[in-house]
PDB file of C-alpha atoms and ligand atoms in Angstrom:
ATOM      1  CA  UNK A 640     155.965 138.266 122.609  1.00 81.00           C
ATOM      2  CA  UNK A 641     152.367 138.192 123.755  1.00 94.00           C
ATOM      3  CA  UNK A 642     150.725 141.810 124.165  1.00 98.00           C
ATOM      4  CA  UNK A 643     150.162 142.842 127.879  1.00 98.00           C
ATOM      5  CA  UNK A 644     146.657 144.930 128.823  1.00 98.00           C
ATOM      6  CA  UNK A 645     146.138 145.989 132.396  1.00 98.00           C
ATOM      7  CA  UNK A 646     142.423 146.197 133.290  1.00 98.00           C
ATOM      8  CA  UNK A 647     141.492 147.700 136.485  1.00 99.00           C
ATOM      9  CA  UNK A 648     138.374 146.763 138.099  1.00 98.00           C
ATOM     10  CA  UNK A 649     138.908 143.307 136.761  1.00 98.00           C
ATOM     11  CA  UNK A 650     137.273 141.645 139.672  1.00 98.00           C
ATOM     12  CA  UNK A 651     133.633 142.596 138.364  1.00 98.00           C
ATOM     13  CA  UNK A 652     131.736 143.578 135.743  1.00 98.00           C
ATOM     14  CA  UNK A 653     132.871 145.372 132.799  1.00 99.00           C
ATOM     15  CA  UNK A 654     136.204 145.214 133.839  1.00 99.00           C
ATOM     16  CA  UNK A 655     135.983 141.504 134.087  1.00 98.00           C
ATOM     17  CA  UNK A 656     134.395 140.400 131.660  1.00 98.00           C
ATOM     18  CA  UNK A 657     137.192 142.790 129.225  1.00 98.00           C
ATOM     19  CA  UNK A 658     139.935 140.595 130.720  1.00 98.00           C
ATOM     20  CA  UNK A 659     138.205 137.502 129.143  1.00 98.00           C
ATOM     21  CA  UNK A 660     137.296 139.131 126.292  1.00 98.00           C
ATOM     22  CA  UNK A 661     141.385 140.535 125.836  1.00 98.00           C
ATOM     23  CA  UNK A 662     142.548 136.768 126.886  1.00 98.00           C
ATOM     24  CA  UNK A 663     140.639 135.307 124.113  1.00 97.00           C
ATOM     25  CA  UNK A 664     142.378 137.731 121.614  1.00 97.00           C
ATOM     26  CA  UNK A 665     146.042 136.402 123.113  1.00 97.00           C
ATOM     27  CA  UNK A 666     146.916 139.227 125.438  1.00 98.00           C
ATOM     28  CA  UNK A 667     148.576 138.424 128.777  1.00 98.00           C
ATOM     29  CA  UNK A 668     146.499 140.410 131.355  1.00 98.00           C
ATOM     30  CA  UNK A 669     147.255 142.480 134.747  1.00 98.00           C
ATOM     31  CA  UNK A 670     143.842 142.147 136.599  1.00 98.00           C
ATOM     32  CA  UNK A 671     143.652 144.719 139.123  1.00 98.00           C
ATOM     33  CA  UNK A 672     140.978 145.919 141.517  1.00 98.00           C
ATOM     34  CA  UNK A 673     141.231 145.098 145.850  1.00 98.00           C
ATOM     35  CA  UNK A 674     138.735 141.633 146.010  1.00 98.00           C
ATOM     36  CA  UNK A 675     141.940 139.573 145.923  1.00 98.00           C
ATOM     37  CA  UNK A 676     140.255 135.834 146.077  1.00 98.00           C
ATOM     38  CA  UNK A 677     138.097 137.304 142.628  1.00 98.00           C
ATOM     39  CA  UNK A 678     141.490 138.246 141.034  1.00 98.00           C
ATOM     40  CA  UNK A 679     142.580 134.905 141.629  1.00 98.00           C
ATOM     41  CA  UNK A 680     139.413 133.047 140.648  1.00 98.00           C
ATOM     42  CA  UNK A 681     139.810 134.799 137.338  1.00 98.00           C
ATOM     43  CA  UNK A 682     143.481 134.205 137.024  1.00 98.00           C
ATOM     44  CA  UNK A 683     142.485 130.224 137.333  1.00 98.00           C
ATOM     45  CA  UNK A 684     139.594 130.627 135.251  1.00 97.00           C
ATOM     46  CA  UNK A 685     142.209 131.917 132.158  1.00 97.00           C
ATOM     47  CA  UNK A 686     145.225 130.231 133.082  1.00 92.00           C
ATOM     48  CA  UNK A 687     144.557 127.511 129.998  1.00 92.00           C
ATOM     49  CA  UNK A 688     143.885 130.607 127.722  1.00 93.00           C
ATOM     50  CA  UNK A 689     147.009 132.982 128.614  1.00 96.00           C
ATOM     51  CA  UNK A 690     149.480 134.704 131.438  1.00 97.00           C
ATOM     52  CA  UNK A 691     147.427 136.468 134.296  1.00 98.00           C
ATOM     53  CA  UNK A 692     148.687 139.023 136.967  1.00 98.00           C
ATOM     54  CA  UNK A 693     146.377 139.914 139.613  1.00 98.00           C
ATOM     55  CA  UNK A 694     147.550 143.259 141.322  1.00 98.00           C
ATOM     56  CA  UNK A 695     145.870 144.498 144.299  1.00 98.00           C
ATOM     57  CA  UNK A 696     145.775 148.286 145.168  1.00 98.00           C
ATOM     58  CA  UNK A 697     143.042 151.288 145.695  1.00 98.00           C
ATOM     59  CA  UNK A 698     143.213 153.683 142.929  1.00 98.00           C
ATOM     60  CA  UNK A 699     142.582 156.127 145.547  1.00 98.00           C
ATOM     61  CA  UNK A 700     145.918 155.816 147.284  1.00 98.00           C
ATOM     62  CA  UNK A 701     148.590 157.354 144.957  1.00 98.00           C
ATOM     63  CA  UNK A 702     151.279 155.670 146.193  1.00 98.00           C
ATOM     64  CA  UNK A 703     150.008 152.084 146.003  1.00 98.00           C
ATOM     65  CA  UNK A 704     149.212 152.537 142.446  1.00 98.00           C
ATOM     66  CA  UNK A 705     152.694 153.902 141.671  1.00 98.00           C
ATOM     67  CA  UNK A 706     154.412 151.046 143.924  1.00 98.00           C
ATOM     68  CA  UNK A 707     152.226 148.460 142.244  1.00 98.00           C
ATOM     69  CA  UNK A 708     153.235 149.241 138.855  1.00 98.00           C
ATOM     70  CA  UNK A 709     156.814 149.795 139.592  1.00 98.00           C
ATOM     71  CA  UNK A 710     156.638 146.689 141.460  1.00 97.00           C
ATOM     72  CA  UNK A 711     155.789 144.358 138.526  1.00 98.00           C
ATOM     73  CA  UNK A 712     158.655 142.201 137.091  1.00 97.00           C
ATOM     74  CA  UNK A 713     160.256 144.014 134.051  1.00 95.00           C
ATOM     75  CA  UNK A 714     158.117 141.390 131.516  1.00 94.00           C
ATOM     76  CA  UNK A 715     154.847 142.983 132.401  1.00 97.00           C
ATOM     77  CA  UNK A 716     156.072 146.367 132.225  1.00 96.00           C
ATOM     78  CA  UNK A 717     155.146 146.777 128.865  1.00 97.00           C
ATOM     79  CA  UNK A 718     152.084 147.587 128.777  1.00 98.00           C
ATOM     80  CA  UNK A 719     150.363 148.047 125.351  1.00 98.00           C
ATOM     81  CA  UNK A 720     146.591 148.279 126.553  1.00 98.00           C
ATOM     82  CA  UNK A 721     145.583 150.165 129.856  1.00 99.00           C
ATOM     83  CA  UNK A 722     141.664 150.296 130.411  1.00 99.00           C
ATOM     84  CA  UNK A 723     140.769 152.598 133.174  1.00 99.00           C
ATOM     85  CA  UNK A 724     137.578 150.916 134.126  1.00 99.00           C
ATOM     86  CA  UNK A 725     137.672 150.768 137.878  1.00 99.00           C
ATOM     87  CA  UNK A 726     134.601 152.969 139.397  1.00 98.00           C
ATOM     88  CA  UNK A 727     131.233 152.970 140.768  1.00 98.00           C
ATOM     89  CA  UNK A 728     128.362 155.261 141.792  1.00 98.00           C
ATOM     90  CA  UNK A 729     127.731 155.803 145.338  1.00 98.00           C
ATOM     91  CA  UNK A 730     124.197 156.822 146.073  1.00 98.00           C
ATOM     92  CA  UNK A 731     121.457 158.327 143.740  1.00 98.00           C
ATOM     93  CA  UNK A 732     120.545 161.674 145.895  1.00 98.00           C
ATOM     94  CA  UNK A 733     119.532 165.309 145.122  1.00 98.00           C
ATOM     95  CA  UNK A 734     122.462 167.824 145.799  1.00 98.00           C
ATOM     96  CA  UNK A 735     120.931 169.005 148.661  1.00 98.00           C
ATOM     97  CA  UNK A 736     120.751 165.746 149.976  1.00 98.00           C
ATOM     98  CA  UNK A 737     124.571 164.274 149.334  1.00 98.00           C
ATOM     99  CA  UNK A 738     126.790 162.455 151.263  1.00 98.00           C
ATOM    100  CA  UNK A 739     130.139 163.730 151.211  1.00 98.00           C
ATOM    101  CA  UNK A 740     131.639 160.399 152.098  1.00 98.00           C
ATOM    102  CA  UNK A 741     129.892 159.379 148.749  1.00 98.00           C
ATOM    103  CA  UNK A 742     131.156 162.512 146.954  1.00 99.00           C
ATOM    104  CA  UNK A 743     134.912 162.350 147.863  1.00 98.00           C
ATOM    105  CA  UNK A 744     134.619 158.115 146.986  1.00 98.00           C
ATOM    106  CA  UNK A 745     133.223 158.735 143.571  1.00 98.00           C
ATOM    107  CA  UNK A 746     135.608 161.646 142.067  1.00 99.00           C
ATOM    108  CA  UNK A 747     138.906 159.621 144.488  1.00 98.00           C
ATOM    109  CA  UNK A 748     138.676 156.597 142.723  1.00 99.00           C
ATOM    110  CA  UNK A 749     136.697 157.737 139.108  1.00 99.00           C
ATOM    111  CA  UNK A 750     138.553 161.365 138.688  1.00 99.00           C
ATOM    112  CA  UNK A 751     141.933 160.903 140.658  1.00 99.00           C
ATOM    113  CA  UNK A 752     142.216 157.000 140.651  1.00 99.00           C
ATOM    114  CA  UNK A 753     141.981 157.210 137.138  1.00 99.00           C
ATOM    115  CA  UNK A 754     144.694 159.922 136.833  1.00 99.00           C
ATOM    116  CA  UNK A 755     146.801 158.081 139.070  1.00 99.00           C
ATOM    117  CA  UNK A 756     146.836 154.527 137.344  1.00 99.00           C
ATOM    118  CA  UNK A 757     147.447 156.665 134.100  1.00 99.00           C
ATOM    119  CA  UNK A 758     150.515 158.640 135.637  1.00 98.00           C
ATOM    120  CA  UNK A 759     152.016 155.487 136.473  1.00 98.00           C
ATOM    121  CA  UNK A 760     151.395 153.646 132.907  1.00 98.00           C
ATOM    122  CA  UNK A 761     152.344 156.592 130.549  1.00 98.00           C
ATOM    123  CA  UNK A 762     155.490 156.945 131.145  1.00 98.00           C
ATOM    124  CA  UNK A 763     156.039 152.884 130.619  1.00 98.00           C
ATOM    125  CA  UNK A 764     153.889 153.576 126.992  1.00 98.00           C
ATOM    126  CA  UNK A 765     156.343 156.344 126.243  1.00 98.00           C
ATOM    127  CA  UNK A 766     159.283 154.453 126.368  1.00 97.00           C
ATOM    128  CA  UNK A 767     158.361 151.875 123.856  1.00 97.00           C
ATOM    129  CA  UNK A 768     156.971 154.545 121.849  1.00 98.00           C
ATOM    130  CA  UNK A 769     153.090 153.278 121.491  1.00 98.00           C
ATOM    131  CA  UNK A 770     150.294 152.244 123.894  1.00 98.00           C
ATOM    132  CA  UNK A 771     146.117 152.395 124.019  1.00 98.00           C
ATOM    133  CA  UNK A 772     144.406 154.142 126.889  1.00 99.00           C
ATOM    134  CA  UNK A 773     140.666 153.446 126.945  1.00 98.00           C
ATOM    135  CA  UNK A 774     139.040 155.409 129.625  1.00 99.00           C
ATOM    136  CA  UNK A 775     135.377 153.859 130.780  1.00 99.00           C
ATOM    137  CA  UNK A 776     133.198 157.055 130.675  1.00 99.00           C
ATOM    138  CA  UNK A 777     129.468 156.935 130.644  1.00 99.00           C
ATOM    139  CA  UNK A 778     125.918 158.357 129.335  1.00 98.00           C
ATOM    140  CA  UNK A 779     126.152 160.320 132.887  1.00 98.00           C
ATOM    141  CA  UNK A 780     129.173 161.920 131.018  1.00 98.00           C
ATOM    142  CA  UNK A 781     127.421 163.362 128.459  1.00 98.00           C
ATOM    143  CA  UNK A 782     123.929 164.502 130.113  1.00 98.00           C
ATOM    144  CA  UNK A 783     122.914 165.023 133.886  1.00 98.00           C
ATOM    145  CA  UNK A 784     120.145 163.571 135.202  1.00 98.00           C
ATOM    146  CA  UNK A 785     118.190 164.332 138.377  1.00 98.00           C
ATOM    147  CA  UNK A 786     120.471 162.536 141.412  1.00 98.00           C
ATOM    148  CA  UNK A 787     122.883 161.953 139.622  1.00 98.00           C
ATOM    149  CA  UNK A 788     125.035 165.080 139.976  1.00 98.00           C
ATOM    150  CA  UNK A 789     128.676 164.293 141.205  1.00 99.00           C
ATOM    151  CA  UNK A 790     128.483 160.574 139.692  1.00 99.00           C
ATOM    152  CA  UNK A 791     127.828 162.660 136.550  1.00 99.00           C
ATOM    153  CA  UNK A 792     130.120 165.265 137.502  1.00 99.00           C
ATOM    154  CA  UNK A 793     132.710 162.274 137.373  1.00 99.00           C
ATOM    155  CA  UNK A 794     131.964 160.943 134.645  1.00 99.00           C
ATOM    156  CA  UNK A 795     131.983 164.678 132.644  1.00 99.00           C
ATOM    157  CA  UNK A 796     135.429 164.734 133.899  1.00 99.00           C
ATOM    158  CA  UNK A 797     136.444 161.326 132.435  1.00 99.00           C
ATOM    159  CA  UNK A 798     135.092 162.727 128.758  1.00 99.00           C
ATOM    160  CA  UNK A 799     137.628 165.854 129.660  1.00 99.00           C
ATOM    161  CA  UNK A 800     140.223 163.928 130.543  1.00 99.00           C
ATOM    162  CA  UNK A 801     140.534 161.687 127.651  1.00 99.00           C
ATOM    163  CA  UNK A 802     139.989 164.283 125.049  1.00 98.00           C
ATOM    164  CA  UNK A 803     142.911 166.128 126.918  1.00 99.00           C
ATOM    165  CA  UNK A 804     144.624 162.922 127.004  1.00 99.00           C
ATOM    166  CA  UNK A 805     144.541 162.576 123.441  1.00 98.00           C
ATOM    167  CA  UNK A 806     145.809 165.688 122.593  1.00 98.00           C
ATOM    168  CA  UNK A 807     148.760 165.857 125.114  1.00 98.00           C
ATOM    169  CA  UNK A 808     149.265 162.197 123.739  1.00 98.00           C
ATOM    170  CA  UNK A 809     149.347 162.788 119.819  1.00 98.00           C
ATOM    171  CA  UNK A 810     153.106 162.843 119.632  1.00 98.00           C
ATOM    172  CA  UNK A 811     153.813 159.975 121.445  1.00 98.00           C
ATOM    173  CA  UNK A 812     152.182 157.078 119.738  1.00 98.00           C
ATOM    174  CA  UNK A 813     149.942 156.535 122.326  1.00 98.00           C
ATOM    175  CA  UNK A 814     146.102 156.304 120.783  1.00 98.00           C
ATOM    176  CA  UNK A 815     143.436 157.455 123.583  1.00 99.00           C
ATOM    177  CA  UNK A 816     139.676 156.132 123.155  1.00 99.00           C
ATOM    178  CA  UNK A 817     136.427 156.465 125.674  1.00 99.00           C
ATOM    179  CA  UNK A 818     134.077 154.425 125.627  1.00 99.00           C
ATOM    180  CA  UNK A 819     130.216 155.510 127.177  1.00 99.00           C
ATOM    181  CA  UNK A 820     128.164 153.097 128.286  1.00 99.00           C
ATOM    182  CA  UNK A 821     124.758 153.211 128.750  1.00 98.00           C
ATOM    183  CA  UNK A 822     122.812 150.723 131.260  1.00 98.00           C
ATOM    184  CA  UNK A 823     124.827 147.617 132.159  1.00 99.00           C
ATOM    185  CA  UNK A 824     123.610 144.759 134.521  1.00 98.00           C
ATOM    186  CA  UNK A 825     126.659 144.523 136.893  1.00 98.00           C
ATOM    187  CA  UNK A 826     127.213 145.031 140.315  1.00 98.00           C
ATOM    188  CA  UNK A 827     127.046 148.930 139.680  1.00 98.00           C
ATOM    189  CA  UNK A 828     123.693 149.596 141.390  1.00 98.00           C
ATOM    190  CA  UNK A 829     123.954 147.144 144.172  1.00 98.00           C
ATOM    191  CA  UNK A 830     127.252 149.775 144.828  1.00 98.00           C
ATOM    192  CA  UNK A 831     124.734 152.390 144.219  1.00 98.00           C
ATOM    193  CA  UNK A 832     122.429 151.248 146.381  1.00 98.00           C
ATOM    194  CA  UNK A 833     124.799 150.157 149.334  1.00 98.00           C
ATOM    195  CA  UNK A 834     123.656 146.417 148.575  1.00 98.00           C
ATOM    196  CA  UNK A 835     120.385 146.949 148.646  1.00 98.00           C
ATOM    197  CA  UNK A 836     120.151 143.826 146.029  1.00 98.00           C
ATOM    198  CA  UNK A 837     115.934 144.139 145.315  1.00 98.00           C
ATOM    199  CA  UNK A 838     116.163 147.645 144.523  1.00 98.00           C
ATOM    200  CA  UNK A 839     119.470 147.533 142.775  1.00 98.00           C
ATOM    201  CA  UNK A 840     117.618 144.338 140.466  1.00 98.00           C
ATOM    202  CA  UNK A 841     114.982 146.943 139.790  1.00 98.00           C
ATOM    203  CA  UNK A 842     117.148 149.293 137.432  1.00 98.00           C
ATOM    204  CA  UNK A 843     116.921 146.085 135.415  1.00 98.00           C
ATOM    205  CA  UNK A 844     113.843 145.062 135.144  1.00 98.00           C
ATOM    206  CA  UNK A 845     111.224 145.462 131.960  1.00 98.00           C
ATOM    207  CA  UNK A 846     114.208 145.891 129.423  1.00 98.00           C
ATOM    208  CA  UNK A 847     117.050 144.044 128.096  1.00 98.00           C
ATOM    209  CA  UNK A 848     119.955 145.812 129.518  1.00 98.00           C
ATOM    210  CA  UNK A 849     123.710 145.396 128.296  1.00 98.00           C
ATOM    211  CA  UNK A 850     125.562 142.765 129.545  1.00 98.00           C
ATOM    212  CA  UNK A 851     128.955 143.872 130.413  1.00 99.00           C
ATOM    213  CA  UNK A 852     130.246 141.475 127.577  1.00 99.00           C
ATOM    214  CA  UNK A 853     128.745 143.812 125.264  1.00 99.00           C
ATOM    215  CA  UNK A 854     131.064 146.507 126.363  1.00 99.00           C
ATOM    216  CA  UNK A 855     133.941 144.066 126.564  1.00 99.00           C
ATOM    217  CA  UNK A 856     133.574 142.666 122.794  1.00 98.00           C
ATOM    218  CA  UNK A 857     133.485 146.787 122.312  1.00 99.00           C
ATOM    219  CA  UNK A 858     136.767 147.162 123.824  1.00 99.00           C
ATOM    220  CA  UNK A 859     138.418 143.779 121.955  1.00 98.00           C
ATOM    221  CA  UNK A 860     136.863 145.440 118.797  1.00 98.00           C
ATOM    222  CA  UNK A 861     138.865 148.631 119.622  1.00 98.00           C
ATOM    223  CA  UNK A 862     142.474 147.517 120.648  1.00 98.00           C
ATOM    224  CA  UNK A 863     141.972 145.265 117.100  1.00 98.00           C
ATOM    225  CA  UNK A 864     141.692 147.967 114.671  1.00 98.00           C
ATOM    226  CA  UNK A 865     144.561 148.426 112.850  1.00 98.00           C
ATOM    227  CA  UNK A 866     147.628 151.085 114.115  1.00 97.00           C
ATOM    228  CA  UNK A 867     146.495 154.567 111.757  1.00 98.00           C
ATOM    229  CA  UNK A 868     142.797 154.007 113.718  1.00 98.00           C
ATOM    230  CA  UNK A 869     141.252 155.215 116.893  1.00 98.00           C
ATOM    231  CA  UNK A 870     137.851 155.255 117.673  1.00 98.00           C
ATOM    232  CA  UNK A 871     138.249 157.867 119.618  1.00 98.00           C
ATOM    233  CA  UNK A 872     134.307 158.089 121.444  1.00 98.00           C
ATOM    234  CA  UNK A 873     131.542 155.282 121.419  1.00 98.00           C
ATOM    235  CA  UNK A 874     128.111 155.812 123.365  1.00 98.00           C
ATOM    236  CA  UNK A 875     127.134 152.067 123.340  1.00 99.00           C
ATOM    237  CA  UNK A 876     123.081 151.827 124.910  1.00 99.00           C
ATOM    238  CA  UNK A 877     120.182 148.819 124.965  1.00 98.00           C
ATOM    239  CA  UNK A 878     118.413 149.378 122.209  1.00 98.00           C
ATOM    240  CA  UNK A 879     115.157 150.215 124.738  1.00 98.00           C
ATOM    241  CA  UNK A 880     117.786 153.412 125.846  1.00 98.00           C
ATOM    242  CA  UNK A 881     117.535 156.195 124.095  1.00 98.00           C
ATOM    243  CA  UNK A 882     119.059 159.391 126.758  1.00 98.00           C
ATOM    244  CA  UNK A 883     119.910 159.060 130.287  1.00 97.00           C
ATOM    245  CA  UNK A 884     116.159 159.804 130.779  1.00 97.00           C
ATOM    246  CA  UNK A 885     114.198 157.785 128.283  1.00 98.00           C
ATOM    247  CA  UNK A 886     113.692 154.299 128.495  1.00 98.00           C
ATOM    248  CA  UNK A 887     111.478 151.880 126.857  1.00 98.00           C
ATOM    249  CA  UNK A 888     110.572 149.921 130.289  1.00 97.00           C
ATOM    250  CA  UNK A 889     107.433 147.571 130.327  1.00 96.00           C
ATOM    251  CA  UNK A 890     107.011 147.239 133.666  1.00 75.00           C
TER     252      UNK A 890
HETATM  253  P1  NDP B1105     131.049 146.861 139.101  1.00 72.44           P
HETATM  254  O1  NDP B1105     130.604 147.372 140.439  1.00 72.44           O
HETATM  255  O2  NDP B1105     130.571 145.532 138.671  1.00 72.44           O
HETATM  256  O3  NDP B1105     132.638 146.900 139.005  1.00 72.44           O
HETATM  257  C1  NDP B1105     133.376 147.965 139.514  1.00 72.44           C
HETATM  258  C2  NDP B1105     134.856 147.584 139.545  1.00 72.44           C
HETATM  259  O4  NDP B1105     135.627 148.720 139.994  1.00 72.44           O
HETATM  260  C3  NDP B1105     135.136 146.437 140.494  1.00 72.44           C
HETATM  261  O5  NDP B1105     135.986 145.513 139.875  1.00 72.44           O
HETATM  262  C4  NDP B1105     135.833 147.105 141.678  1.00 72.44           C
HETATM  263  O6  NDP B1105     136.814 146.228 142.200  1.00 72.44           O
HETATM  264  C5  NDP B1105     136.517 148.297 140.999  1.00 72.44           C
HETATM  265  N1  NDP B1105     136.752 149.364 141.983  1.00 72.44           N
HETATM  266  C6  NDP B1105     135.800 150.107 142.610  1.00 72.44           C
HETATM  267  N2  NDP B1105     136.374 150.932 143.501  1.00 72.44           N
HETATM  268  C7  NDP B1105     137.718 150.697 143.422  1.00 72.44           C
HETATM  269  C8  NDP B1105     138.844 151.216 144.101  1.00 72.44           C
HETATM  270  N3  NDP B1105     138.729 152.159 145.050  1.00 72.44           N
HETATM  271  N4  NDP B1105     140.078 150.753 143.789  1.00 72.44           N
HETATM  272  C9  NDP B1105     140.214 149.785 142.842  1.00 72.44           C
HETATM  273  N5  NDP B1105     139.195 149.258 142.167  1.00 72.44           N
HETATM  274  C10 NDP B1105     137.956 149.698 142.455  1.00 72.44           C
HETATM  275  O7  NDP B1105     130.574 147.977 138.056  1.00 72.44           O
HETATM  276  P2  NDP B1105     130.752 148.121 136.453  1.00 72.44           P
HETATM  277  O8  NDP B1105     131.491 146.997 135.883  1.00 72.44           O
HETATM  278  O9  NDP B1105     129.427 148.443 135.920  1.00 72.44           O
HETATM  279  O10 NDP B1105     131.613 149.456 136.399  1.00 72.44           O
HETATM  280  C11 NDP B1105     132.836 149.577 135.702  1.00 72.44           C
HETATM  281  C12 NDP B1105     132.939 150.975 135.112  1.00 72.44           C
HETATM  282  O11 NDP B1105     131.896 151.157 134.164  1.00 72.44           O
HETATM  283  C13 NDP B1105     132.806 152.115 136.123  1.00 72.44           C
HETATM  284  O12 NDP B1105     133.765 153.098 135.803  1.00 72.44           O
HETATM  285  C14 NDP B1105     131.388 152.625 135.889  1.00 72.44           C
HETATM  286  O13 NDP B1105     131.261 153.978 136.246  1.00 72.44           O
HETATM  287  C15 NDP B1105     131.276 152.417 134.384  1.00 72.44           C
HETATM  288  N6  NDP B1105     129.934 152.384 133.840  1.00 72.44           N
HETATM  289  C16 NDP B1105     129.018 151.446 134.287  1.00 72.44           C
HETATM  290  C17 NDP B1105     127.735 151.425 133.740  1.00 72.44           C
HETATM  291  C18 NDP B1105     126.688 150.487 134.212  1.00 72.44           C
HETATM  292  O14 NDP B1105     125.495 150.727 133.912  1.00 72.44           O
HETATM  293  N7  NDP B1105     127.007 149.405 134.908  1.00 72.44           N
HETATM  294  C19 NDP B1105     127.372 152.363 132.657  1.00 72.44           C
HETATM  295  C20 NDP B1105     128.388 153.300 132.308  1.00 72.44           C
HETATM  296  C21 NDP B1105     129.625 153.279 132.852  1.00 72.44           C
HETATM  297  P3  NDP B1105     137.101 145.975 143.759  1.00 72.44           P
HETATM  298  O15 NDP B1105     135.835 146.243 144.507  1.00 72.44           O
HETATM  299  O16 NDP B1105     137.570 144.553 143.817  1.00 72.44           O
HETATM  300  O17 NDP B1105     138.198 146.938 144.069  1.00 72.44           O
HETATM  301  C1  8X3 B1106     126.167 154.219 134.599  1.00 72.44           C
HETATM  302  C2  8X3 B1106     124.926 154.483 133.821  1.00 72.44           C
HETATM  303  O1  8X3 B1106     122.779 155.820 133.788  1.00 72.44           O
HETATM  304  O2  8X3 B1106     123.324 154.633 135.837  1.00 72.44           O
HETATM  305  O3  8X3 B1106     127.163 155.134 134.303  1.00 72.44           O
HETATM  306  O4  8X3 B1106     124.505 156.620 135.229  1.00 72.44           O
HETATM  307  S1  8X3 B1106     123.845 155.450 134.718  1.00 72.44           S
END
């Protein structure tokens, strides 16, 4: 039988573009995220490569993610690949400045939504006795920069979370991997920027960024090695990124 991977935040981005990228390597796919027509798009867009089941919840609400994934029929409960992509930044502000509206959306869906989708697919990895986790962490994981604060606050908290995850995990044939991105051309900064489209093309401009197939192709290169390997971390930047700070921009 086909391998299963459930990607959340499938209906943009990095998330996305890993479903196609996890399709192409024969995996049946749970696409998950709440932009149901993009779900389906995607599911018609790989229903000549393999199986694809959209699921629609909030990580933020505990119960739909727990009633989602209990809900699926018994085939797609066994999950081998879970990548906990879904998340976003919401505003770029000094501390003293923050919306707490933006603060409780970014650690409910990147801190708790991604305990919560984990919660639910652990148990389901335990009982077949093996299972992947990839967590989507970031650069703003591994150094603050000035507005960032509680996105990187988030983001410090994924790192935490899968190194604790892998430890907690080691008996259970489970392998746990993050992967840190650097800058990536996706909708992230128009979220940012609360669709302000000119200055979210901005963070963009005078470099080549990362496409989010570049973090996808990571991801497929991950799942593929074989079962005594895990790359456990990967920071993966443009080349014209060299910190969270320095950037080779010719504009
Ligand atoms: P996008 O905005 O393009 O995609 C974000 C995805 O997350 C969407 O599919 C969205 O789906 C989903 N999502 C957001 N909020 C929720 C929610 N409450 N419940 C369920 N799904 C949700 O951004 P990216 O692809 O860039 O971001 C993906 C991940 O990569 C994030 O964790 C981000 O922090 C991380 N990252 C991004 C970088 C970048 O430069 N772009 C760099 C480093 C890390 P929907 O709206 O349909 O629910
Ligand atoms: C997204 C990258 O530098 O905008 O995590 O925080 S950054």
């Amino acid at each position: 039988m086909a391998k299963t991977a459930l990607v959340t935040g499938a209906s943009s981005g990095i998330g996305r573009a890993t479903a196609v990228a996890l399709a192409k390597q024969g995996y049946r796919i749970i696409v998950a995220g709440r932009r149901k027509e993009r779900l389906e798009e995607l599911q018609q867009e790989l229903g000549g490569t393999t199986n694809v089941m959209p699921l629609l919840f909030d990580v933020r609400d505990k119960e739909a993610v727990q009633y989602a994934i209990a809900s699926l029929p018994a085939e797609w409960q066994q999950i081998d690949v879970l990548v906990n992509n879904a998340g976003n930044a919401h505003g770029l502000a000094p501390i003293q400045e923050g919306s707490l509206q933006d603060w409780d959306a970014m650690l409910d869906i990147n801190v708790k939504g991604l305990l919560y989708v984990s919660h639910a697919v652990i148990p389901l990895m335990q009982k077949q006795g093996s299972g992947h986790i990839i967590n989507i962490g970031s650069i703003a994981g591994k150094e603050v920069y000035a507005n960032g604060n509680v996105y990187c606050a988030s983001k410090f908290a994924v790192d935490a979370l899968s190194k604790a995850m892998r430890i907690d995990l080691i008996e259970t044939g489970i392998k746990v991997s993050e992967v840190n991105p650097g800058l990536v051309e996706t909708e992230f900064s128009e979220v940012r920027f609360k669709g302000d489209k000119e200055r979210a093309a901005g963070v963009y401009q005078g470099y080549q960024p990362l496409l989010a197939e570049d973090i996808a192709d990571l991801i497929a290169f991950i799942v593929s090695r074989p079962a005594h390997v895990n790359l456990a971390e990967v920071l993966i930047l443009p080349a014209a990124q060299a910190s969270s700070t320095v950037l080779n921009k010719k504009v």
